[in-house]
Coordinates of C-alpha atoms and ligand atoms in Angstrom, one line a residue:
M1 CA 0.0 0.0 0.1
A2 CA 1.4 3.2 -0.9
I3 CA 2.4 5.6 1.7
T4 CA 1.8 9.5 0.7
F5 CA 4.5 12.0 1.9
E6 CA 2.0 13.9 4.4
E7 CA 1.4 10.1 6.1
F8 CA 5.4 9.5 6.2
R9 CA 5.6 13.0 7.6
T10 CA 3.4 12.7 10.2
A11 CA 4.8 9.1 11.3
F12 CA 8.5 10.1 11.2
Q13 CA 8.7 12.8 13.8
R14 CA 12.3 13.6 13.1
N15 CA 14.1 16.0 11.2
I16 CA 13.2 16.3 6.7
T17 CA 15.0 19.1 5.4
T18 CA 14.5 20.3 2.2
P19 CA 16.8 22.2 -0.7
Q20 CA 15.1 25.3 0.8
G21 CA 16.0 24.1 4.6
H22 CA 18.1 26.3 6.4
D23 CA 20.8 23.4 7.6
Y24 CA 20.2 22.1 3.9
A25 CA 24.3 23.2 2.8
R26 CA 25.6 21.4 6.1
L27 CA 23.9 18.2 5.3
V28 CA 24.7 17.6 1.9
H29 CA 28.5 18.7 2.2
R30 CA 31.0 16.0 1.8
W31 CA 35.0 15.2 2.4
S32 CA 35.3 16.5 -1.0
P33 CA 32.9 18.7 -2.5
N34 CA 33.1 17.3 -6.1
E35 CA 31.2 14.2 -4.2
E36 CA 28.1 16.2 -3.2
G37 CA 24.3 15.5 -4.5
K38 CA 21.4 17.3 -4.4
P39 CA 18.8 15.1 -2.8
L40 CA 15.0 16.2 -2.6
L41 CA 14.8 15.3 0.9
V42 CA 17.0 14.6 3.7
V43 CA 15.8 12.6 6.6
E44 CA 17.7 12.4 9.9
P45 CA 16.3 9.4 12.0
L46 CA 17.0 8.6 15.7
L47 CA 15.7 4.8 16.2
E48 CA 15.9 1.7 14.0
K49 CA 12.1 2.3 13.7
D50 CA 12.5 5.7 11.7
V51 CA 15.4 4.0 9.6
S52 CA 12.9 1.4 8.5
W53 CA 10.2 3.4 8.0
A54 CA 12.0 5.9 5.7
I55 CA 13.2 2.8 3.3
R56 CA 9.3 1.8 3.2
Y57 CA 8.0 5.3 2.2
A58 CA 11.1 5.5 -0.5
N59 CA 10.7 2.1 -1.8
L60 CA 7.0 2.5 -2.1
N61 CA 7.4 5.5 -4.0
N62 CA 10.4 4.4 -6.4
V63 CA 12.5 7.4 -4.6
E64 CA 16.2 6.6 -4.5
V65 CA 17.9 6.3 -1.2
A66 CA 21.4 7.4 -0.4
V67 CA 22.7 6.6 2.9
V68 CA 25.4 8.9 4.8
A69 CA 27.5 7.9 7.5
G70 CA 30.5 10.1 7.7
G71 CA 30.8 11.1 4.2
H72 CA 34.3 10.5 3.0
S73 CA 33.3 8.1 0.3
F74 CA 34.2 8.1 -3.5
M75 CA 32.0 8.3 -6.5
G76 CA 29.4 9.9 -4.7
A77 CA 28.8 6.6 -2.8
S78 CA 26.6 8.5 -0.2
S79 CA 24.7 11.5 -2.2
S80 CA 22.0 11.7 -4.0
N81 CA 20.3 13.7 -7.1
G82 CA 16.4 14.2 -6.7
G83 CA 16.4 11.3 -4.3
M84 CA 16.2 10.9 -0.3
Q85 CA 19.5 11.5 1.8
I86 CA 19.4 9.0 5.0
D87 CA 21.6 10.8 7.2
L88 CA 22.6 9.0 10.0
R89 CA 24.7 11.7 11.7
C90 CA 22.8 12.3 14.5
V91 CA 22.6 8.7 15.5
K92 CA 25.7 8.5 17.8
Q93 CA 25.0 6.3 20.7
V94 CA 27.8 4.1 21.9
Y95 CA 27.4 1.5 24.6
V96 CA 30.7 -0.2 26.4
E97 CA 29.7 -3.7 27.9
N98 CA 32.3 -4.7 30.0
E99 CA 33.0 -4.8 33.8
R100 CA 35.2 -1.3 33.8
F101 CA 35.6 1.3 31.1
G102 CA 38.9 0.9 29.4
A103 CA 39.0 -3.0 29.3
D104 CA 38.6 -5.2 26.6
G105 CA 34.8 -5.7 26.1
I106 CA 31.9 -5.3 23.8
L107 CA 31.4 -2.3 22.2
S108 CA 27.7 -1.3 20.8
V109 CA 27.8 1.9 18.3
Q110 CA 25.3 3.3 16.2
G111 CA 24.7 4.0 12.4
G112 CA 26.6 8.1 12.5
A113 CA 28.7 7.1 15.6
S114 CA 32.2 8.8 15.2
I115 CA 33.3 10.4 11.9
G116 CA 33.1 7.8 8.9
F117 CA 32.7 4.8 11.4
F118 CA 30.1 3.0 9.8
G119 CA 31.3 3.6 5.8
W120 CA 34.6 2.8 6.4
L121 CA 34.0 -0.8 8.5
L122 CA 31.4 -1.7 6.0
G123 CA 34.5 -1.7 3.3
G124 CA 37.1 -3.2 5.7
G125 CA 38.3 -0.5 8.0
A126 CA 41.9 0.2 7.2
G127 CA 43.4 1.5 10.3
W128 CA 47.0 2.3 11.9
A129 CA 46.7 -1.2 14.4
M130 CA 45.5 -3.1 11.4
G131 CA 48.6 -5.6 11.6
K132 CA 47.6 -6.3 15.1
Y133 CA 43.9 -6.3 15.4
G134 CA 43.0 -6.9 11.7
Y135 CA 40.4 -5.1 9.6
A136 CA 37.9 -3.2 11.8
V137 CA 35.2 -5.3 10.0
D138 CA 37.4 -8.5 11.5
S139 CA 35.9 -7.1 14.9
A140 CA 32.2 -7.4 13.8
L141 CA 30.1 -9.5 16.9
S142 CA 26.8 -8.7 15.0
A143 CA 25.0 -6.1 13.1
R144 CA 20.9 -4.8 13.1
V145 CA 20.1 -4.4 9.1
A146 CA 17.2 -2.4 7.5
L147 CA 16.1 -4.0 4.5
A148 CA 14.7 -2.3 1.5
S149 CA 11.2 -4.0 2.5
G150 CA 11.5 -2.2 5.5
E151 CA 12.3 -5.0 7.8
V152 CA 14.8 -5.2 10.2
V153 CA 16.8 -8.1 11.0
T154 CA 20.0 -9.5 13.1
A155 CA 23.3 -10.6 11.0
S156 CA 25.5 -12.7 12.9
L157 CA 27.3 -16.0 12.8
D158 CA 24.0 -17.7 14.2
E159 CA 21.0 -15.3 12.3
N160 CA 21.2 -14.4 9.0
P161 CA 24.8 -15.8 8.4
N162 CA 25.4 -15.1 4.7
L163 CA 24.5 -11.5 5.3
F164 CA 26.5 -11.1 8.1
W165 CA 29.7 -12.8 5.9
A166 CA 28.1 -10.2 3.0
L167 CA 28.4 -7.3 5.3
R168 CA 32.2 -7.5 6.3
G169 CA 33.6 -5.7 2.8
A170 CA 30.6 -5.3 1.0
G171 CA 28.2 -4.0 3.8
Y172 CA 26.7 -0.9 1.9
N173 CA 25.0 -3.0 -0.4
F174 CA 22.1 -4.9 1.3
G175 CA 20.5 -2.4 3.8
V176 CA 21.1 -0.1 6.2
V177 CA 23.0 -1.1 9.4
T178 CA 21.3 0.4 12.0
S179 CA 23.8 -0.7 14.7
L180 CA 26.9 -2.8 15.3
K181 CA 28.0 -4.9 17.6
L182 CA 32.2 -5.1 18.4
R183 CA 34.9 -6.7 19.8
V184 CA 37.1 -4.4 21.6
E185 CA 40.7 -4.6 23.0
A186 CA 41.8 -1.7 25.3
C187 CA 44.6 0.3 24.9
P188 CA 45.9 1.3 28.5
H189 CA 48.5 3.4 27.6
R190 CA 50.2 5.7 25.1
I191 CA 51.3 4.8 21.7
F192 CA 54.2 5.8 19.4
F193 CA 52.9 8.6 17.0
A194 CA 54.9 10.8 14.6
L195 CA 54.3 13.6 11.8
L196 CA 57.4 14.8 10.3
A197 CA 57.6 17.2 7.2
Y198 CA 60.1 16.5 4.3
Q199 CA 61.7 18.9 1.9
T200 CA 61.6 18.4 -1.7
S201 CA 65.2 17.6 -1.9
E202 CA 64.8 14.6 0.5
F203 CA 61.3 13.0 -1.3
E204 CA 63.7 10.3 -3.3
A205 CA 65.5 9.1 -0.4
L206 CA 62.3 8.7 1.7
I207 CA 60.2 6.9 -0.7
A208 CA 63.6 4.5 -0.7
A209 CA 63.7 4.6 3.0
S210 CA 59.8 4.0 3.5
A211 CA 60.1 0.9 0.7
E212 CA 63.0 -0.8 2.8
Y213 CA 61.1 -0.1 6.0
A214 CA 57.9 -1.4 4.4
K215 CA 60.2 -5.5 4.2
T216 CA 60.6 -5.4 7.8
Q217 CA 57.5 -3.7 8.9
G218 CA 56.1 -5.4 12.4
G219 CA 52.4 -6.3 13.0
E220 CA 52.2 -3.1 15.4
D221 CA 53.9 -0.5 13.1
S222 CA 53.2 1.3 10.3
L223 CA 54.1 4.6 8.0
G224 CA 52.1 6.5 5.5
I225 CA 53.0 9.6 3.6
I226 CA 51.0 12.4 2.2
Y227 CA 52.2 14.8 -0.6
G228 CA 51.1 18.4 -0.3
T229 CA 52.0 21.1 -2.7
Q230 CA 52.9 23.5 0.2
D231 CA 55.4 23.7 2.3
A232 CA 55.3 22.3 6.1
F233 CA 54.0 25.9 7.4
G234 CA 51.4 25.9 4.4
G235 CA 53.4 28.6 2.5
P236 CA 54.4 28.1 -1.4
G237 CA 56.6 25.1 -2.1
E238 CA 56.1 21.2 -2.1
S239 CA 56.5 18.8 1.3
M240 CA 55.8 15.6 2.4
L241 CA 54.6 14.9 5.5
L242 CA 55.0 10.9 7.0
I243 CA 52.9 9.5 9.5
L244 CA 54.5 7.4 11.7
Y245 CA 52.3 5.0 14.1
Y246 CA 53.7 2.1 16.5
H247 CA 51.2 0.3 19.0
G248 CA 53.5 -0.5 21.6
H249 CA 54.4 1.5 24.6
D250 CA 58.3 1.6 24.0
E251 CA 59.6 4.7 22.6
A252 CA 62.9 3.7 21.9
E253 CA 61.6 0.4 20.1
A254 CA 59.7 2.8 17.6
R255 CA 62.5 4.8 16.9
R256 CA 64.6 1.9 16.0
R257 CA 61.9 0.6 14.1
F258 CA 61.9 3.7 11.8
K259 CA 65.0 4.8 12.1
P260 CA 65.5 4.5 8.2
V261 CA 63.0 7.2 7.6
M262 CA 63.8 9.2 10.7
D263 CA 67.6 9.7 9.7
I264 CA 66.8 11.7 6.8
P265 CA 66.7 15.5 7.9
H266 CA 63.0 16.4 8.5
M267 CA 60.9 18.8 10.7
P268 CA 59.1 17.0 13.5
L269 CA 55.5 18.4 13.7
R270 CA 54.6 16.4 16.2
C271 CA 56.9 13.1 17.5
G272 CA 56.4 11.3 21.1
M273 CA 54.3 9.2 23.1
E274 CA 50.2 9.9 22.6
W275 CA 47.1 9.0 23.9
L276 CA 45.6 7.2 21.0
T277 CA 42.5 9.5 20.9
A278 CA 44.9 12.3 20.4
A279 CA 46.5 10.5 17.4
C280 CA 43.6 9.6 15.6
D281 CA 42.4 13.4 15.7
L282 CA 46.2 14.6 14.8
V283 CA 46.1 14.2 10.9
E284 CA 42.7 16.2 10.5
S285 CA 43.6 18.8 12.7
T286 CA 47.2 19.3 11.2
I287 CA 46.2 19.4 7.4
P288 CA 44.7 22.6 6.8
Y289 CA 41.2 22.1 4.8
T290 CA 42.2 23.5 1.4
R291 CA 40.3 22.9 -1.8
R292 CA 39.6 18.9 -2.3
Y293 CA 39.2 17.0 -5.4
A294 CA 38.4 13.5 -4.8
D295 CA 38.1 11.1 -7.7
S296 CA 39.6 7.2 -6.9
T297 CA 42.4 5.9 -5.5
A298 CA 45.2 3.6 -7.2
M299 CA 47.6 1.2 -5.7
A300 CA 50.8 0.2 -7.2
D301 CA 54.3 -0.7 -5.3
M302 CA 56.1 2.0 -3.6
S303 CA 58.8 3.4 -6.0
F304 CA 60.0 7.0 -6.8
D305 CA 60.1 6.2 -10.2
A306 CA 56.4 5.5 -10.1
L307 CA 55.7 8.7 -8.4
K308 CA 58.1 10.8 -10.2
P309 CA 56.1 11.9 -13.1
A310 CA 52.8 12.6 -11.4
L311 CA 54.8 14.9 -8.8
R312 CA 56.2 16.5 -11.5
K313 CA 52.8 17.8 -12.7
C314 CA 52.2 19.1 -9.0
A315 CA 52.9 22.7 -9.3
P316 CA 54.0 24.2 -6.1
G317 CA 50.5 26.1 -5.3
T318 CA 48.3 23.7 -7.5
D319 CA 45.7 24.0 -4.4
K320 CA 45.5 28.0 -4.4
A321 CA 45.1 28.2 -8.2
E322 CA 42.6 30.3 -9.4
D323 CA 41.3 28.5 -12.1
E324 CA 38.9 25.4 -10.9
D325 CA 38.6 24.1 -14.1
E326 CA 42.8 23.4 -14.2
A327 CA 43.1 22.7 -11.0
I328 CA 40.9 19.5 -11.7
R329 CA 42.4 18.9 -15.0
L330 CA 45.9 18.8 -12.7
C331 CA 44.5 16.4 -9.9
K332 CA 42.7 14.0 -13.2
D333 CA 46.0 13.9 -14.8
I334 CA 48.5 13.2 -11.7
I335 CA 45.5 10.2 -10.9
S336 CA 45.3 8.3 -14.5
E337 CA 49.6 8.7 -14.4
I338 CA 49.3 6.6 -11.2
H339 CA 46.5 4.3 -12.7
G340 CA 49.0 4.1 -15.5
K341 CA 51.8 3.2 -13.4
Q342 CA 49.6 0.4 -11.7
E343 CA 48.3 -1.3 -14.8
Q344 CA 52.0 -1.3 -16.0
I345 CA 53.2 -2.7 -12.4
L346 CA 50.1 -5.0 -11.6
G347 CA 48.1 -5.5 -14.7
L348 CA 44.7 -3.9 -13.6
R349 CA 42.8 -7.3 -14.9
D350 CA 45.5 -9.5 -13.4
H351 CA 45.9 -8.4 -10.0
R352 CA 48.2 -10.2 -7.9
W353 CA 45.7 -10.6 -4.9
G354 CA 42.7 -11.4 -7.3
S355 CA 40.4 -8.5 -5.6
V356 CA 41.0 -5.1 -4.8
Y357 CA 39.9 -3.2 -1.4
P358 CA 36.8 -1.7 -1.5
N359 CA 37.2 1.4 0.6
G360 CA 40.4 2.4 -1.6
A361 CA 40.7 1.0 -4.9
L362 CA 37.8 3.0 -6.3
L363 CA 39.1 3.3 -10.2
P364 CA 36.1 5.5 -12.3
G365 CA 33.9 2.3 -13.9
T366 CA 35.0 -0.5 -11.6
E367 CA 32.9 -3.3 -11.7
A368 CA 31.6 -4.8 -8.4
S369 CA 32.7 -8.1 -10.0
Y370 CA 36.2 -6.9 -10.4
V371 CA 36.1 -5.5 -6.4
F372 CA 35.2 -9.0 -5.2
G373 CA 36.9 -11.0 -7.4
D374 CA 35.7 -14.7 -6.5
R375 CA 33.0 -13.9 -3.9
Y376 CA 31.1 -12.3 -6.2
P377 CA 28.9 -15.3 -7.1
R378 CA 27.9 -15.5 -3.5
L379 CA 27.5 -12.0 -3.0
Q380 CA 24.7 -12.0 -5.7
E381 CA 22.9 -15.1 -4.1
V382 CA 23.0 -12.9 -0.7
K383 CA 21.8 -10.0 -2.7
A384 CA 19.0 -12.0 -4.3
K385 CA 17.7 -12.8 -1.1
Y386 CA 18.1 -9.6 1.0
D387 CA 17.9 -6.8 -1.8
P388 CA 16.4 -8.5 -5.2
G389 CA 15.2 -5.3 -6.1
N390 CA 18.6 -4.0 -6.1
F391 CA 17.4 -0.8 -4.1
F392 CA 20.8 -0.3 -2.5
H393 CA 23.1 0.0 -5.5
K394 CA 25.1 3.4 -5.1
K395 CA 28.7 2.1 -4.5
H396 CA 29.8 -1.3 -6.5
P397 CA 26.3 -2.5 -7.1
I398 CA 26.0 -6.3 -7.2
E399 CA 23.6 -8.1 -9.6
P400 CA 20.9 -10.0 -7.8
L401 CA 21.3 -13.9 -8.9
K402 CA 18.7 -14.6 -11.2
R403 CA 16.9 -17.6 -10.3
Ligands
FAD1 C1 40.6 11.3 3.3 C2 40.2 10.1 3.5 C3 41.4 9.0 4.4 C4 41.0 7.5 4.4 N1 41.5 7.0 5.0 C5 41.4 5.3 5.0 C6 41.9 4.6 5.8 O1 42.7 5.1 6.4 N2 41.1 3.2 5.8 C7 40.2 3.1 4.8 O2 39.9 1.8 4.9 N3 39.6 3.6 4.2 C8 39.9 5.3 4.3 N4 39.3 5.9 3.8 C9 38.1 5.3 2.6 C10 37.0 5.4 3.8 O3 37.1 4.6 4.5 C11 35.6 5.0 2.6 O4 35.5 5.9 1.9 C12 34.5 4.9 3.6 O5 33.6 4.7 2.4 C13 34.1 6.3 4.1 O6 32.9 6.3 5.0 P1 32.2 6.8 5.4 O7 31.2 6.7 6.2 O8 32.5 8.4 6.0 O9 31.3 7.4 4.1 P2 29.8 7.8 3.4 O10 30.3 8.5 2.2 O11 29.1 8.2 4.7 O12 29.3 6.2 3.3 C14 30.2 5.0 2.3 C15 29.7 4.2 1.7 O13 28.6 3.4 2.8 C16 27.5 3.4 2.8 N5 26.9 3.7 4.1 C17 27.3 4.5 5.0 N6 26.6 4.2 6.5 C18 26.2 2.8 6.1 C19 25.3 2.0 7.2 N7 24.7 2.6 8.0 N8 24.6 1.1 6.6 C20 25.0 0.6 5.3 N9 25.2 1.7 3.9 C21 26.1 2.7 5.3 C22 27.0 4.5 2.2 O14 25.7 4.7 1.3 C23 28.4 4.8 1.2 O15 27.8 4.0 0.1 C24 39.8 7.6 3.3 C25 38.8 8.5 2.9 C26 39.2 9.6 2.9 C27 38.5 10.7 2.2

């Protein structure tokens, strides 16, 4: 039976914003402006039943739905043009089930808890301590999922186990996950965290030392590099920011592990023992919000030769370019340069791991069958059971198996 908009609004009793609403710009904002859409409705559920009701209304009226948790995704995956945006950013309850706060235990989180948590986890969830604890999704014990019919089910090893399997990596394809139960590990000590800036003259040595470090990388440490067309103070120039993370409590051991990269001349922006929560916020709070253009990511072996042609295209001050079209063209150029290297090194259709990382490798036009590799047929079966009408199709849409 159809539901009219008036019936929907009366029973929903939560915020509904239209393009004329004063909060509309904030709600459609995404990490990168080119990922923003123009939905006709933005709904902000607070409870599971609100999510279910919004889905039922949209499905019965053929309204496209996009779900947003943190808004960090690529390909407009959480944005809609002309449809409904289900905005989970106001659903932020977190419960810890253990004897004392801070010990190992079970954590229950709702849809919008923390920035980007749900989208990040449902596509895998790679983080600094991944070598020790695995992907974030490995810690999932169960999920509540609002399906296209509006029915809400539990997915776990015991209930709907195939859906639970599918959620862990392709989780944005079957329904709206309204809450997750996770196993958590305590981190009662400070960890080593560093943010170091390197000048252009050190780039080649830094990439080589990082590749060397990767050969002996342990389960508790990781390294990331950000290239920027600014110097370390935000002035004209170029720089590379190195992020170092060691999950142990021994600073001397951390410095021993990272010696090859720390021996190269650099300017430390932050370097020492930090509480984990402080380290999580450091990157976003240290890097200024410049103009952004997200297109896709590429994976390749890390070598200076692979990166050099792309880096040479980054004129200092690119991010301040007056001509926006020119800046976007340059970004696309740089990305295709790296994609070209990726094809050359790995062979796009003959990837050595057989599939790619759903949160990361989003080449334009990448098909789900390529992303999920030999797991795709099983995902199609799960899709046929839980979302036969392909209602949730915004990111790597899975074609339901035809019976
Ligand atoms: C600056 C930056 C750094 C990043 N770093 C990392 C990293 O270190 N590790 C890593 O693994 N990834 C990383 N990513 C990729 C990021 O994890 C993915 O883009 C992820 O999808 C973002 O999740 P989100 O909730 O912020 O995004 P959103 O855009 O809100 O959602 C992403 C997708 O998940 C769906 N979705 C969101 N919530 C739900 C829900 N409750 N139920 C069902 N579907 C839902 C959305 O519809 C959309 O398709 C990074 C991205 C950026 C921009």
